[in-house]
PDB file of C-alpha atoms in Angstrom:
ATOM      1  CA  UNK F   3     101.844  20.981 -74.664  1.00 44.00           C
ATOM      2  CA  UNK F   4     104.372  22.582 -72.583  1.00 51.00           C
ATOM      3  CA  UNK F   5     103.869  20.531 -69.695  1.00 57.00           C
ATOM      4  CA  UNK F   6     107.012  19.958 -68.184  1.00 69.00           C
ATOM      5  CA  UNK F   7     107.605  16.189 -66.123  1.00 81.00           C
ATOM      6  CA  UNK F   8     107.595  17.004 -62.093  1.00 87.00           C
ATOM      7  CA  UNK F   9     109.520  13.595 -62.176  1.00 87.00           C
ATOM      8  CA  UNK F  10     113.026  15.564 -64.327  1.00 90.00           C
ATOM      9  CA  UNK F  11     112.108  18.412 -62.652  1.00 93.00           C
ATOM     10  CA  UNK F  12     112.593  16.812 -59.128  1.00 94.00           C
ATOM     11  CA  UNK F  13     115.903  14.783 -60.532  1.00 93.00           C
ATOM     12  CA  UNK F  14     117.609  18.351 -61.861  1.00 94.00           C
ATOM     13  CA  UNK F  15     116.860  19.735 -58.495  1.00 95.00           C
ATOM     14  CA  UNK F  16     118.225  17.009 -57.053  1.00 96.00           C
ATOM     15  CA  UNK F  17     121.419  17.004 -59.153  1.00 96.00           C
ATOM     16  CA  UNK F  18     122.112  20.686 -58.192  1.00 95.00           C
ATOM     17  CA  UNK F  19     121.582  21.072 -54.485  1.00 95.00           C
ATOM     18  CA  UNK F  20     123.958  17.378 -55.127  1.00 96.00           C
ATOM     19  CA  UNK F  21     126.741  19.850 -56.203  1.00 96.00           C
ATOM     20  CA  UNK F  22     125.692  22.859 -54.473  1.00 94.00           C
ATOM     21  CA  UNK F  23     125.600  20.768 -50.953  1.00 95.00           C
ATOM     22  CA  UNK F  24     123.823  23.535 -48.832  1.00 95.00           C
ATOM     23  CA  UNK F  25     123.707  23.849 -45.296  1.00 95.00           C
ATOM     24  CA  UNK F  26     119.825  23.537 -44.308  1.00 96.00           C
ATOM     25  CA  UNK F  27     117.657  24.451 -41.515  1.00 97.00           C
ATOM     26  CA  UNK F  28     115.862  21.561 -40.780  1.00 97.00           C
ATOM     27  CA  UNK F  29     113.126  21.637 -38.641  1.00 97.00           C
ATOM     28  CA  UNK F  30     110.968  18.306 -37.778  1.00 97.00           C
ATOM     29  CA  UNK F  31     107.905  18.601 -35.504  1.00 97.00           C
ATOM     30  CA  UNK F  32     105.916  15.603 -34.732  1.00 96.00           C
ATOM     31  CA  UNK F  33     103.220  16.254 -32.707  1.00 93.00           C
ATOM     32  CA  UNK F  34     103.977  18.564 -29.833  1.00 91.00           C
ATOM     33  CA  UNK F  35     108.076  17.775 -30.292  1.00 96.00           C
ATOM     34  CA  UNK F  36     109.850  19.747 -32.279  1.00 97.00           C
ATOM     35  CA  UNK F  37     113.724  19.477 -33.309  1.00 97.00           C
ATOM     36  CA  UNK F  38     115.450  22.141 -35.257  1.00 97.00           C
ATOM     37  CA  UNK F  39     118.958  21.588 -36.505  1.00 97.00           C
ATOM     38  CA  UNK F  40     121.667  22.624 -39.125  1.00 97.00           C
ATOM     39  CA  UNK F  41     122.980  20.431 -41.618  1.00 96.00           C
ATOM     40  CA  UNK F  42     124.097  19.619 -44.906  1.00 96.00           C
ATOM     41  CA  UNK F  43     121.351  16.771 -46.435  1.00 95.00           C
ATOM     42  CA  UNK F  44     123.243  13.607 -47.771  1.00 95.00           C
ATOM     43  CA  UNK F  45     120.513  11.895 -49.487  1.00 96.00           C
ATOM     44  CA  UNK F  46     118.443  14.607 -51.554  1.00 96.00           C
ATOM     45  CA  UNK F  47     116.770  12.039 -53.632  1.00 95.00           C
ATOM     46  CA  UNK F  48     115.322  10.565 -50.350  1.00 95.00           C
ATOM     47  CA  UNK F  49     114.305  13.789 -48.906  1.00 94.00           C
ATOM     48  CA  UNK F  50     112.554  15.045 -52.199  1.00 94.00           C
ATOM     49  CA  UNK F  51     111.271  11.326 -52.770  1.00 92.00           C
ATOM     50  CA  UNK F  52     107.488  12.477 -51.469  1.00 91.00           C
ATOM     51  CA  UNK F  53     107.680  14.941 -54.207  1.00 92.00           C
ATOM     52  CA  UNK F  54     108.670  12.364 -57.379  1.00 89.00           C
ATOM     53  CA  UNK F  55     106.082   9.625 -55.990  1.00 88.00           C
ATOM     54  CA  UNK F  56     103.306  12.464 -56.208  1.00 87.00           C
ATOM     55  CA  UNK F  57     104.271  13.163 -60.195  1.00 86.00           C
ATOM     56  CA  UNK F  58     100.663  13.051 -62.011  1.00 88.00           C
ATOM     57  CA  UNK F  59     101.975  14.769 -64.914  1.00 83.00           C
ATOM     58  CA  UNK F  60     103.956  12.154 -66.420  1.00 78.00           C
ATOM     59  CA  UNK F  61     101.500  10.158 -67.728  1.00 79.00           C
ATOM     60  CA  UNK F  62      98.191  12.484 -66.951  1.00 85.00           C
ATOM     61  CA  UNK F  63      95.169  11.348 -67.919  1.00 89.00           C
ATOM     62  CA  UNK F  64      92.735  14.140 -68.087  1.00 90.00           C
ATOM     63  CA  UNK F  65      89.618  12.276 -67.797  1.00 95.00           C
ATOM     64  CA  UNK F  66      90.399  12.399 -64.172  1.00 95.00           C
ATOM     65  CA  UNK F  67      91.972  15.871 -63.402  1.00 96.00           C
ATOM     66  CA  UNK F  68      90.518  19.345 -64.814  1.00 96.00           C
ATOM     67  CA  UNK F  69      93.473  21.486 -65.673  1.00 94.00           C
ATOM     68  CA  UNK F  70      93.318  25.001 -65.015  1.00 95.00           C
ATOM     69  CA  UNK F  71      95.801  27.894 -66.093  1.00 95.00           C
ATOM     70  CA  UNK F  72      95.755  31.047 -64.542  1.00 93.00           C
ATOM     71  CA  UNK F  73      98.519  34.008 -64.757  1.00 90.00           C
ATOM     72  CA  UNK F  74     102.038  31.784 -64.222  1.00 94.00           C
ATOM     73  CA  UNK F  75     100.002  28.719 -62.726  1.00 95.00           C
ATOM     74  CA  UNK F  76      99.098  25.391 -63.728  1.00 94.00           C
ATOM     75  CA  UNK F  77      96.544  23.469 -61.419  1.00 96.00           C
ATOM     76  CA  UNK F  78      95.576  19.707 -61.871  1.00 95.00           C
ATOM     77  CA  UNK F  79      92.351  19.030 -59.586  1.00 97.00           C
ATOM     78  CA  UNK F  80      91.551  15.715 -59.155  1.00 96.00           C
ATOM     79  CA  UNK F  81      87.954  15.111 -60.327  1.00 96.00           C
ATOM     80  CA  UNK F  82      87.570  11.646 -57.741  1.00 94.00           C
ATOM     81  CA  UNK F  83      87.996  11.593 -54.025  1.00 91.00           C
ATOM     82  CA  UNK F  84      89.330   8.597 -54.278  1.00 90.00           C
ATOM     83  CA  UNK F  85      92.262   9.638 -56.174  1.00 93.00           C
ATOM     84  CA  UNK F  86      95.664   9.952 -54.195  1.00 93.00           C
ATOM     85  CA  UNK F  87      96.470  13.575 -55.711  1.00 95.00           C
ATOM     86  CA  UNK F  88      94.025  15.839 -54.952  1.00 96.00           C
ATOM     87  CA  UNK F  89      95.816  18.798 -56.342  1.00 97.00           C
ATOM     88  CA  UNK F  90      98.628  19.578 -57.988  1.00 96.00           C
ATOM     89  CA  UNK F  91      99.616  23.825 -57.996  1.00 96.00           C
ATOM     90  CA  UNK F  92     102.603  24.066 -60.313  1.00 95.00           C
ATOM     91  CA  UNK F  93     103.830  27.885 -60.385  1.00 95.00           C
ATOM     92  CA  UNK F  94     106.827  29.300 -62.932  1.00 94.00           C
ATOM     93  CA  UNK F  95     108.730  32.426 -63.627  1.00 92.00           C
ATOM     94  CA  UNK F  96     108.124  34.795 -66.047  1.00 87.00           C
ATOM     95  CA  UNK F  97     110.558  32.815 -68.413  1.00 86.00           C
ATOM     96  CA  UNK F  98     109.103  29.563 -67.740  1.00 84.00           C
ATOM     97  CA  UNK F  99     111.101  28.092 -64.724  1.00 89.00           C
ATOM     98  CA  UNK F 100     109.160  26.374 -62.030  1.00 93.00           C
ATOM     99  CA  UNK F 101     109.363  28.956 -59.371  1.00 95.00           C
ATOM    100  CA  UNK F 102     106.957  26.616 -56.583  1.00 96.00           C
ATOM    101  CA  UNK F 103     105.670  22.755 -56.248  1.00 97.00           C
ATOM    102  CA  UNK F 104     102.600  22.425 -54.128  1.00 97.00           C
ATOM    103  CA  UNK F 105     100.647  19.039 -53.652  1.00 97.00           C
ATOM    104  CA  UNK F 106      98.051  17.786 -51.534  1.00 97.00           C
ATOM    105  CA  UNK F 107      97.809  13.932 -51.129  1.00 95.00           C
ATOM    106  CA  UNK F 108      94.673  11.739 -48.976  1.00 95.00           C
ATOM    107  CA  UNK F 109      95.499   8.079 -48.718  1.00 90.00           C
ATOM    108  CA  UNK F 110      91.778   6.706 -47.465  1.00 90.00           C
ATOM    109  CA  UNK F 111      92.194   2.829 -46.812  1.00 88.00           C
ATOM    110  CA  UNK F 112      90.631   0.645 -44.048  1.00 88.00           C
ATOM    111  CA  UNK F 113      94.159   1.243 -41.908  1.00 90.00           C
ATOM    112  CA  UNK F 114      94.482   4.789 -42.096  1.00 89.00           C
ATOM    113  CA  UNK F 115      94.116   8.098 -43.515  1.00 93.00           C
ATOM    114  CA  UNK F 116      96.453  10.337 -44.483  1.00 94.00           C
ATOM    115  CA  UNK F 117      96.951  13.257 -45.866  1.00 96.00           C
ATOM    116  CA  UNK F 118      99.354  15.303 -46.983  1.00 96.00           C
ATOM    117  CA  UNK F 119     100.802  19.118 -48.081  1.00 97.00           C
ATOM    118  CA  UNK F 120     103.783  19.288 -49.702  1.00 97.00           C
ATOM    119  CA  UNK F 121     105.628  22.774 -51.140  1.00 97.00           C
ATOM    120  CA  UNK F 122     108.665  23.159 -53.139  1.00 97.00           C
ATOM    121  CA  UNK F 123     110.098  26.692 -53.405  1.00 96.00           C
ATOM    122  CA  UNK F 124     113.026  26.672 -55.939  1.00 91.00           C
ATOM    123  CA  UNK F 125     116.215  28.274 -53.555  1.00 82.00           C
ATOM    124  CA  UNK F 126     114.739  28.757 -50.246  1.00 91.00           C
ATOM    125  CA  UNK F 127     111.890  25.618 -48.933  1.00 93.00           C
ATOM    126  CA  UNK F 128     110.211  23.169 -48.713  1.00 96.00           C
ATOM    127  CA  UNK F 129     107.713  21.849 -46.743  1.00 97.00           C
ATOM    128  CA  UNK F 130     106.006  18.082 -45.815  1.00 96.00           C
ATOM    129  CA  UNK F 131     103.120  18.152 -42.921  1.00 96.00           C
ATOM    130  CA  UNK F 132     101.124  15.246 -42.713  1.00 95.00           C
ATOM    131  CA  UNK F 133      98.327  14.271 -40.766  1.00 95.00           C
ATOM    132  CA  UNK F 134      97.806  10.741 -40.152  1.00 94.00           C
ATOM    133  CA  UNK F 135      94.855   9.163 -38.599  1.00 94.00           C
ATOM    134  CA  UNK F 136      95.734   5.019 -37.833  1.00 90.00           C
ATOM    135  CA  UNK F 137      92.804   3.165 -36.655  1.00 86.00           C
ATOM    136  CA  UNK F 138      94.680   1.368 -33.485  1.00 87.00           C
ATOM    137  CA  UNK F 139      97.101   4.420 -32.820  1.00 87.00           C
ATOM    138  CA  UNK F 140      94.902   7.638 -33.118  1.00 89.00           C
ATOM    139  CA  UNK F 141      95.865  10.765 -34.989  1.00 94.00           C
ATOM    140  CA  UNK F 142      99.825  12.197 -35.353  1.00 94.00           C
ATOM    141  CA  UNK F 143     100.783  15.101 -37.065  1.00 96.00           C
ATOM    142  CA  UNK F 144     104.615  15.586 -38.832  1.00 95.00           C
ATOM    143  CA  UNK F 145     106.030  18.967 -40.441  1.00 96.00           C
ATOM    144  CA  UNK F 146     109.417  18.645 -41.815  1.00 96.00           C
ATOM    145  CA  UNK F 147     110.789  21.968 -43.121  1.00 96.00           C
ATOM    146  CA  UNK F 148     113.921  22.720 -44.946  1.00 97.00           C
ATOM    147  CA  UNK F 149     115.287  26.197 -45.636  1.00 96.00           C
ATOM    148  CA  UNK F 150     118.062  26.936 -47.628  1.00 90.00           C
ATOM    149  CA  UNK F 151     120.778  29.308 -45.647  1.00 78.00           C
TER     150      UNK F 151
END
């Protein structure tokens, strides 16, 4: 099986944007603010850390996602609504590279629900907007984009 870990995926990427220390767009919106700003990230492991908690494929067990493969994609569906990862959309090059990350996450509990869209594009984005709804607090939204300059 040529299923590659998202978890030493994540920690390579990590490693080289480490080195390669890129200056980033960063835009946060929460709600109706929104905060754009230029800057070099000094913590990639925290910023990517939403991505490495969300790795199903480490120890997958495929009575609860159906795995589909179609042209350059692999796609985990999660067969329970219950289940934190609802989908997994891994996409790669032609020679087998992960070209983009995308992963949807619902946290259902008796607090609050969340969910969750997260995309990694290898050299240029990624993307976090979540949608919580807290049972005292009401609903808040958060998008946190980086791009790559």
């Amino acid at each position: 099986d040529s299923t590659i870990s998202l978890d030493s995926f994540f920690n390579s990427e990590i490693k080289r944007l480490e080195k390669l220390n890129p200056i980033i767009l960063k835009t946060v919106i929460k709600d109706a603010d929104q905060e754009t700003k230029s800057l070099k990230i000094q913590n990639w492991k925290n910023e990517l850390s939403g991505f490495i908690a969300a790795d199903i494929t480490k120890d997958l067990d495929k009575s609860l996602y159906s795995i589909e493969e179609i042209d350059c994609k692999k796609i985990y569906k999660a067969k329970d609504k219950k289940l934190d990862i609802q989908l997994l959309m891994i996409e790669y090059h032609k020679d087998g590279g992960i070209r983009q990350v995308q992963i949807e996450r619902t946290i259902d509990n008796t607090l609050y629900t969340s969910k969750e869209k997260l995309k990694y594009f290898t050299d240029s984005i990624y993307e976090i907007e979540k949608v919580q709804d807290i049972v005292i607090l009401g609903n808040t939204t958060y998008k946190i984009s980086g791009i790559l300059k």
